[in-house]
Amino acid sequence: MLPRIVVYKTLPSDVLASLREQAQVELIDPAAFASRDAFSAALAHAFSEADGAIGASVKITPAMLEGAKRLRVLSTISVGVDHFDVPDLTRRGIVLTHTPDILTESTADTVFALILATARRVVELAQWVRAGHWRGSIGEAQYGLEVHGKTIGIIGLGRIGGAVARRAALGFDMRVLYTNRHANDAAEQAYGARRVPFAQLLAEADFVCLQVPLTHETQRLIGANELASMKRSAILINASRGAVVDEAALVDALANGTIAGAGLDVFEHEPLSADSPLLQMHHVVALPHIGSATHETRHAMACAAAQNLIEALAGRLARNIANPGVLAR
Ligand code: NAP
């Protein structure tokens, strides 16, 4: 008997076809529902009949799993697992799988796109040209800030932070500072990265890059005090999760010139509202959560997540488990 699975994100057709060969598939398309609540209710109902599920970007609450008596595996097409209550899944004996590594390089590329776009004012000046303002040779009003040779401070030097450090040190001759709970010896040796106290990183970095997971410990890690202790010329880059930053405090800091700019791929509430004050600020580059969003990487993530799901349902998965404690139960 094939396992029953719920698919709640549009998958590439080859990945869906492969899943259909190995499981009975129920599709729940978020776009087909008028509200998030209606979608969540449909998903909770589908979970009650399923052995496993695959999807992304949807908050899965304990309440949605109350009737899910046979559910054994949830497979997320992401590395971040902040949209799940991980201890609750472990208590229920549900394996949570994710897709680390595959998206590391494309997300680090996005971080560097934000660094360059903010420092060199790429988006703002491209719009300026489009608007017909380029009528003579440019002057100081169009100058940006240097990137190469500057100091980058990476808060969370793990897989993606390490790939950012490599680009910074080897590609842009930057000095790399970082904070982590544990030292990253490999990055220290390969890129000369230096682990420093949080306050020192904030005070010395020209680019403060957030790459920690969102947890109770990292929520609102950057607030008014932290922004005030950064250089006035510093730029904040966030490609981790929006809630790592107190967004209202960031808006104030940008409006008051406390920091020089921000490159943001993630926000407290996504999609970002069109009337967000961040979108009125010329020194902000806002992207629609595109960290890993290339054709190649998104396809590889979907393949990996589908494979995680099938292998975990068969009891064969030994990697990519976000709650390994579940196996010890
Ligand atoms: P990772 O390898 O686990 O790296 C996370 C780093 O954060 C680790 O070095 C960890 O080091 C450090 N850290 C510092 N404080 C922490 C804390 N309180 N709790 C946990 N870790 C802490 O993860 P990754 O693959 O680089 O991904 C990082 C995050 O990036 C993801 O969780 C996700 O939220 C985000 N992301 C965003 C996008 C996007 O589209 N924008 C794409 C992919 C990932 P210590 O354990 O030593 O502290």
Short mmCIF file of C-alpha atoms and ligand atoms in Angstrom, two decimals:
data_model
loop_
_atom_site.label_atom_id
_atom_site.label_comp_id
_atom_site.label_asym_id
_atom_site.label_seq_id
_atom_site.Cartn_x
_atom_site.Cartn_y
_atom_site.Cartn_z
CA MET A 1 0.00 0.00 0.00
CA LEU A 2 1.46 3.37 -1.04
CA PRO A 3 1.73 6.05 1.66
CA ARG A 4 -0.69 8.99 1.53
CA ILE A 5 0.91 12.39 1.22
CA VAL A 6 -0.31 15.97 1.09
CA VAL A 7 1.43 18.44 -1.25
CA TYR A 8 0.70 22.04 -0.24
CA LYS A 9 3.05 23.93 -2.55
CA THR A 10 3.27 23.88 -6.33
CA LEU A 11 6.05 21.47 -7.23
CA PRO A 12 7.98 21.16 -10.51
CA SER A 13 6.08 18.70 -12.72
CA ASP A 14 8.86 16.09 -12.75
CA VAL A 15 9.05 16.12 -8.94
CA LEU A 16 5.26 15.78 -8.62
CA ALA A 17 5.25 12.94 -11.19
CA SER A 18 7.94 11.12 -9.24
CA LEU A 19 5.97 11.51 -5.99
CA ARG A 20 2.83 10.18 -7.70
CA GLU A 21 4.74 6.98 -8.56
CA GLN A 22 5.67 6.46 -4.93
CA ALA A 23 2.65 7.74 -3.00
CA GLN A 24 -1.05 8.61 -3.14
CA VAL A 25 -0.93 12.37 -3.54
CA GLU A 26 -3.48 14.93 -2.39
CA LEU A 27 -2.84 18.47 -3.67
CA ILE A 28 -3.88 21.43 -1.53
CA ASP A 29 -3.24 24.60 -3.50
CA PRO A 30 -2.97 27.72 -1.28
CA ALA A 31 -4.08 29.88 -4.23
CA ALA A 32 -7.45 28.10 -4.30
CA PHE A 33 -8.50 29.48 -0.89
CA ALA A 34 -10.00 32.87 -0.13
CA SER A 35 -8.22 33.26 3.20
CA ARG A 36 -5.28 31.87 5.13
CA ASP A 37 -7.68 30.47 7.73
CA ALA A 38 -9.61 28.54 5.10
CA PHE A 39 -6.36 27.16 3.69
CA SER A 40 -5.13 26.16 7.17
CA ALA A 41 -8.42 24.41 7.91
CA ALA A 42 -8.24 22.46 4.63
CA LEU A 43 -4.65 21.53 5.35
CA ALA A 44 -5.50 20.36 8.88
CA HIS A 45 -8.29 18.20 7.43
CA ALA A 46 -5.92 16.73 4.81
CA PHE A 47 -3.32 15.99 7.50
CA SER A 48 -5.84 13.84 9.34
CA GLU A 49 -5.74 11.28 6.52
CA ALA A 50 -2.07 11.56 5.60
CA ASP A 51 1.19 9.77 6.43
CA GLY A 52 3.33 12.67 5.25
CA ALA A 53 3.27 16.15 3.76
CA ILE A 54 5.52 18.40 1.71
CA GLY A 55 5.37 22.17 1.28
CA ALA A 56 6.91 25.47 2.31
CA SER A 57 6.30 28.92 3.78
CA VAL A 58 3.11 27.93 5.64
CA LYS A 59 2.88 28.13 9.41
CA ILE A 60 1.98 24.67 10.72
CA THR A 61 0.58 25.00 14.24
CA PRO A 62 0.04 22.26 16.85
CA ALA A 63 -3.72 22.83 16.50
CA MET A 64 -3.50 21.89 12.79
CA LEU A 65 -1.98 18.55 13.80
CA GLU A 66 -4.53 17.57 16.47
CA GLY A 67 -6.37 15.19 14.15
CA ALA A 68 -3.24 14.01 12.33
CA LYS A 69 -3.01 10.63 14.03
CA ARG A 70 -1.13 8.84 11.25
CA LEU A 71 1.14 11.71 10.16
CA ARG A 72 4.78 10.62 10.48
CA VAL A 73 6.78 13.05 8.30
CA LEU A 74 6.63 16.74 7.41
CA SER A 75 9.06 17.78 4.67
CA THR A 76 9.74 21.48 4.25
CA ILE A 77 11.27 22.89 1.06
CA SER A 78 13.49 25.26 3.02
CA VAL A 79 16.38 25.16 5.44
CA GLY A 80 14.62 27.38 8.01
CA VAL A 81 12.08 25.59 10.21
CA ASP A 82 10.73 28.57 12.17
CA HIS A 83 7.23 28.01 10.75
CA PHE A 84 6.93 24.80 12.80
CA ASP A 85 6.76 24.17 16.54
CA VAL A 86 9.72 21.80 16.46
CA PRO A 87 9.51 20.50 20.08
CA ASP A 88 5.79 19.81 19.54
CA LEU A 89 6.56 17.75 16.40
CA THR A 90 9.17 15.79 18.33
CA ARG A 91 6.65 15.09 21.12
CA ARG A 92 4.20 13.83 18.51
CA GLY A 93 6.87 11.60 16.92
CA ILE A 94 6.68 13.49 13.60
CA VAL A 95 9.96 13.67 11.69
CA LEU A 96 10.64 17.14 10.26
CA THR A 97 12.95 17.17 7.24
CA HIS A 98 14.50 20.23 5.57
CA THR A 99 16.88 21.14 2.73
CA PRO A 100 20.17 22.54 4.03
CA ASP A 101 23.31 23.00 1.85
CA ILE A 102 21.59 23.00 -1.58
CA LEU A 103 20.53 26.65 -1.18
CA THR A 104 23.65 27.91 0.55
CA GLU A 105 25.42 29.39 -2.48
CA SER A 106 22.37 31.00 -4.10
CA THR A 107 21.39 32.61 -0.79
CA ALA A 108 24.93 33.91 -0.30
CA ASP A 109 24.70 35.39 -3.81
CA THR A 110 21.52 37.20 -2.73
CA VAL A 111 23.31 38.58 0.32
CA PHE A 112 26.05 39.95 -1.90
CA ALA A 113 23.50 41.35 -4.33
CA LEU A 114 22.02 43.28 -1.38
CA ILE A 115 25.45 44.45 -0.19
CA LEU A 116 26.37 45.78 -3.63
CA ALA A 117 22.93 47.16 -4.40
CA THR A 118 22.74 49.15 -1.15
CA ALA A 119 26.34 50.37 -1.02
CA ARG A 120 26.51 51.32 -4.71
CA ARG A 121 22.85 52.44 -4.82
CA VAL A 122 22.20 50.19 -7.81
CA VAL A 123 18.40 50.10 -7.65
CA GLU A 124 17.97 53.78 -6.81
CA LEU A 125 20.32 54.95 -9.57
CA ALA A 126 18.92 52.56 -12.17
CA GLN A 127 15.49 54.09 -11.46
CA TRP A 128 17.06 57.58 -11.69
CA VAL A 129 18.40 56.79 -15.16
CA ARG A 130 15.03 55.32 -16.22
CA ALA A 131 13.30 58.46 -15.02
CA GLY A 132 15.44 60.52 -17.40
CA HIS A 133 17.50 62.34 -14.73
CA TRP A 134 20.89 61.46 -16.29
CA ARG A 135 21.51 64.62 -18.25
CA GLY A 136 25.22 65.23 -17.68
CA SER A 137 28.16 63.64 -15.93
CA ILE A 138 27.25 62.38 -12.48
CA GLY A 139 28.47 64.05 -9.29
CA GLU A 140 28.74 63.44 -5.57
CA ALA A 141 24.99 63.19 -5.25
CA GLN A 142 25.21 59.85 -7.05
CA TYR A 143 28.27 58.46 -5.25
CA GLY A 144 27.97 55.33 -3.15
CA LEU A 145 30.07 53.58 -0.55
CA GLU A 146 33.01 51.26 -1.21
CA VAL A 147 32.49 47.52 -0.61
CA HIS A 148 35.92 45.96 -1.24
CA GLY A 149 38.37 46.23 1.62
CA LYS A 150 35.65 47.04 4.18
CA THR A 151 34.67 45.11 7.32
CA ILE A 152 31.77 42.68 7.16
CA GLY A 153 30.16 41.46 10.38
CA ILE A 154 28.30 38.18 10.00
CA ILE A 155 25.86 37.33 12.78
CA GLY A 156 25.46 33.57 12.37
CA LEU A 157 28.45 32.14 10.51
CA GLY A 158 27.06 28.74 9.55
CA ARG A 159 26.51 27.31 6.08
CA ILE A 160 25.22 30.49 4.39
CA GLY A 161 27.25 32.84 6.60
CA GLY A 162 30.35 30.82 5.63
CA ALA A 163 29.58 31.20 1.92
CA VAL A 164 29.13 34.96 2.47
CA ALA A 165 32.47 35.06 4.32
CA ARG A 166 34.19 33.32 1.39
CA ARG A 167 32.84 35.85 -1.09
CA ALA A 168 33.79 38.72 1.24
CA ALA A 169 37.33 37.58 2.08
CA LEU A 170 38.44 36.03 -1.20
CA GLY A 171 36.39 38.06 -3.66
CA PHE A 172 36.24 41.49 -2.04
CA ASP A 173 39.31 41.52 0.21
CA MET A 174 37.12 42.26 3.23
CA ARG A 175 37.90 41.79 6.91
CA VAL A 176 35.44 39.26 8.33
CA LEU A 177 34.09 39.46 11.88
CA TYR A 178 31.43 37.10 13.19
CA THR A 179 29.37 36.02 16.18
CA ASN A 180 28.21 32.46 16.86
CA ARG A 181 27.60 30.45 20.00
CA HIS A 182 30.46 28.17 18.87
CA ALA A 183 33.63 29.03 16.96
CA ASN A 184 33.66 28.25 13.23
CA ASP A 185 37.26 27.02 12.94
CA ALA A 186 36.99 26.27 9.22
CA ALA A 187 35.96 29.85 8.39
CA GLU A 188 38.61 31.26 10.71
CA GLN A 189 41.31 29.30 8.89
CA ALA A 190 40.05 29.69 5.35
CA TYR A 191 38.87 33.32 5.41
CA GLY A 192 40.63 34.81 8.43
CA ALA A 193 37.20 35.26 10.06
CA ARG A 194 37.48 36.56 13.63
CA ARG A 195 34.90 35.71 16.30
CA VAL A 196 34.24 38.83 18.36
CA PRO A 197 31.72 39.91 20.99
CA PHE A 198 28.35 41.01 19.56
CA ALA A 199 28.92 44.64 20.66
CA GLN A 200 32.30 44.77 18.92
CA LEU A 201 30.85 43.42 15.68
CA LEU A 202 28.11 46.06 15.73
CA ALA A 203 30.60 48.84 16.45
CA GLU A 204 33.16 47.88 13.80
CA ALA A 205 31.28 46.39 10.84
CA ASP A 206 30.52 48.41 7.72
CA PHE A 207 28.05 45.72 6.70
CA VAL A 208 26.14 43.87 9.43
CA CYS A 209 24.75 40.69 7.88
CA LEU A 210 22.19 38.56 9.68
CA GLN A 211 22.27 34.84 8.93
CA VAL A 212 20.97 33.23 12.12
CA PRO A 213 17.89 31.00 12.21
CA LEU A 214 14.79 32.58 13.78
CA THR A 215 14.41 31.17 17.30
CA HIS A 216 13.28 32.51 20.67
CA GLU A 217 16.91 33.57 21.21
CA THR A 218 17.31 35.44 17.93
CA GLN A 219 13.90 37.11 17.71
CA ARG A 220 14.41 40.90 17.61
CA LEU A 221 18.15 40.44 18.07
CA ILE A 222 18.54 43.78 16.31
CA GLY A 223 16.54 46.57 17.94
CA ALA A 224 16.93 50.28 18.63
CA ASN A 225 19.97 49.85 20.92
CA GLU A 226 21.82 47.60 18.50
CA LEU A 227 21.12 49.93 15.57
CA ALA A 228 22.33 52.88 17.65
CA SER A 229 25.61 51.10 18.35
CA MET A 230 26.34 50.57 14.64
CA LYS A 231 28.38 53.09 12.62
CA ARG A 232 26.35 55.84 10.99
CA SER A 233 27.89 54.72 7.70
CA ALA A 234 26.95 51.06 8.28
CA ILE A 235 24.45 49.07 6.24
CA LEU A 236 22.24 46.32 7.68
CA ILE A 237 21.68 43.26 5.51
CA ASN A 238 18.96 40.79 6.48
CA ALA A 239 18.50 37.58 4.51
CA SER A 240 17.67 35.44 7.55
CA ARG A 241 14.13 36.04 8.84
CA GLY A 242 12.29 39.33 9.26
CA ALA A 243 11.55 38.86 12.95
CA VAL A 244 15.28 38.83 13.78
CA VAL A 245 14.99 42.63 13.40
CA ASP A 246 12.61 45.00 15.21
CA GLU A 247 11.25 46.48 11.99
CA ALA A 248 9.75 49.60 13.61
CA ALA A 249 13.13 50.37 15.20
CA LEU A 250 14.81 49.85 11.84
CA VAL A 251 12.43 52.29 10.16
CA ASP A 252 13.28 54.89 12.85
CA ALA A 253 17.02 54.27 12.52
CA LEU A 254 16.87 54.69 8.76
CA ALA A 255 14.69 57.79 8.99
CA ASN A 256 17.00 59.39 11.58
CA GLY A 257 20.27 58.58 9.82
CA THR A 258 21.37 56.26 12.65
CA ILE A 259 22.60 53.87 9.94
CA ALA A 260 23.25 54.46 6.25
CA GLY A 261 20.96 51.90 4.67
CA ALA A 262 19.43 48.45 4.67
CA GLY A 263 19.26 45.57 2.24
CA LEU A 264 16.32 43.36 3.15
CA ASP A 265 15.17 40.06 1.69
CA VAL A 266 12.86 39.23 4.61
CA PHE A 267 10.30 41.10 6.70
CA GLU A 268 8.28 40.74 9.88
CA HIS A 269 5.14 40.30 7.78
CA GLU A 270 5.40 38.85 4.28
CA PRO A 271 4.40 39.85 1.67
CA LEU A 272 5.59 43.32 2.71
CA SER A 273 2.69 45.76 2.59
CA ALA A 274 2.91 48.23 -0.29
CA ASP A 275 2.45 51.07 2.22
CA SER A 276 5.44 50.04 4.36
CA PRO A 277 7.57 53.11 5.19
CA LEU A 278 10.60 51.04 4.15
CA LEU A 279 9.44 51.36 0.54
CA GLN A 280 9.53 55.14 0.74
CA MET A 281 13.23 55.15 1.64
CA HIS A 282 15.79 55.60 -1.12
CA HIS A 283 18.51 53.92 0.99
CA VAL A 284 16.54 50.67 1.38
CA VAL A 285 16.63 47.80 -1.08
CA ALA A 286 13.69 45.46 -0.45
CA LEU A 287 13.44 42.07 -2.15
CA PRO A 288 10.52 39.60 -2.06
CA HIS A 289 12.28 36.83 -0.07
CA ILE A 290 14.32 35.58 -3.05
CA GLY A 291 17.30 34.17 -1.09
CA SER A 292 17.30 30.79 -2.83
CA ALA A 293 14.99 31.70 -5.70
CA THR A 294 16.84 30.59 -8.83
CA HIS A 295 15.38 28.04 -11.23
CA GLU A 296 18.25 25.67 -10.50
CA THR A 297 18.22 25.91 -6.71
CA ARG A 298 14.44 25.84 -6.29
CA HIS A 299 14.26 22.73 -8.47
CA ALA A 300 17.05 21.05 -6.51
CA MET A 301 15.30 21.96 -3.22
CA ALA A 302 12.00 20.45 -4.38
CA CYS A 303 13.79 17.24 -5.48
CA ALA A 304 15.63 17.00 -2.17
CA ALA A 305 12.49 17.64 -0.12
CA ALA A 306 10.55 14.99 -2.07
CA GLN A 307 13.36 12.49 -1.56
CA ASN A 308 13.54 13.38 2.14
CA LEU A 309 9.82 12.71 2.47
CA ILE A 310 9.84 9.33 0.70
CA GLU A 311 12.98 8.12 2.50
CA ALA A 312 11.75 9.27 5.90
CA LEU A 313 8.39 7.53 5.35
CA ALA A 314 10.33 4.36 4.56
CA GLY A 315 12.41 4.86 7.73
CA ARG A 316 15.59 5.19 5.67
CA LEU A 317 16.44 8.91 6.05
CA ALA A 318 19.66 9.56 7.96
CA ARG A 319 20.30 13.22 7.02
CA ASN A 320 18.35 16.49 6.67
CA ILE A 321 16.34 15.83 9.83
CA ALA A 322 15.64 19.08 11.68
CA ASN A 323 14.48 17.33 14.86
CA PRO A 324 16.90 14.39 15.18
CA GLY A 325 15.68 13.88 18.77
CA VAL A 326 12.55 12.30 17.31
CA LEU A 327 14.55 9.24 16.27
CA ALA A 328 15.63 8.59 19.86
CA ARG A 329 12.04 8.26 21.09
P1 NAP B 1 23.20 27.20 9.82
O1 NAP B 1 24.26 26.53 9.02
O2 NAP B 1 22.55 26.44 10.92
O3 NAP B 1 23.81 28.57 10.38
C1 NAP B 1 23.22 29.31 11.38
C2 NAP B 1 24.31 29.96 12.19
O4 NAP B 1 23.72 30.80 13.18
C3 NAP B 1 25.18 28.95 12.91
O5 NAP B 1 26.52 29.27 12.63
C4 NAP B 1 24.89 29.19 14.38
O6 NAP B 1 26.09 29.02 15.11
C5 NAP B 1 24.46 30.64 14.41
N1 NAP B 1 23.66 31.04 15.54
C6 NAP B 1 23.88 32.14 16.30
N2 NAP B 1 22.98 32.25 17.26
C7 NAP B 1 22.16 31.21 17.13
C8 NAP B 1 21.03 30.81 17.85
N3 NAP B 1 20.59 31.47 18.92
N4 NAP B 1 20.41 29.69 17.44
C9 NAP B 1 20.86 29.00 16.38
N5 NAP B 1 21.96 29.36 15.66
C10 NAP B 1 22.59 30.46 16.04
O7 NAP B 1 22.00 27.68 8.88
P2 NAP B 1 22.08 28.20 7.36
O8 NAP B 1 21.86 27.06 6.43
O9 NAP B 1 23.29 29.04 7.19
O10 NAP B 1 20.75 29.10 7.33
C11 NAP B 1 20.60 30.18 8.24
C12 NAP B 1 19.23 30.81 8.14
O11 NAP B 1 19.13 31.56 6.95
C13 NAP B 1 18.05 29.84 8.04
O12 NAP B 1 17.65 29.34 9.30
C14 NAP B 1 16.98 30.67 7.40
O13 NAP B 1 16.19 31.29 8.38
C15 NAP B 1 17.77 31.72 6.63
N6 NAP B 1 17.61 31.54 5.16
C16 NAP B 1 17.00 32.53 4.46
C17 NAP B 1 16.86 32.41 3.09
C18 NAP B 1 16.20 33.48 2.27
O14 NAP B 1 15.52 33.16 1.30
N7 NAP B 1 16.39 34.73 2.59
C19 NAP B 1 17.33 31.25 2.43
C20 NAP B 1 17.92 30.28 3.18
C21 NAP B 1 18.06 30.43 4.56
P3 NAP B 1 26.08 28.50 16.62
O15 NAP B 1 25.23 27.25 16.61
O16 NAP B 1 27.50 28.28 16.93
O17 NAP B 1 25.48 29.61 17.40
#
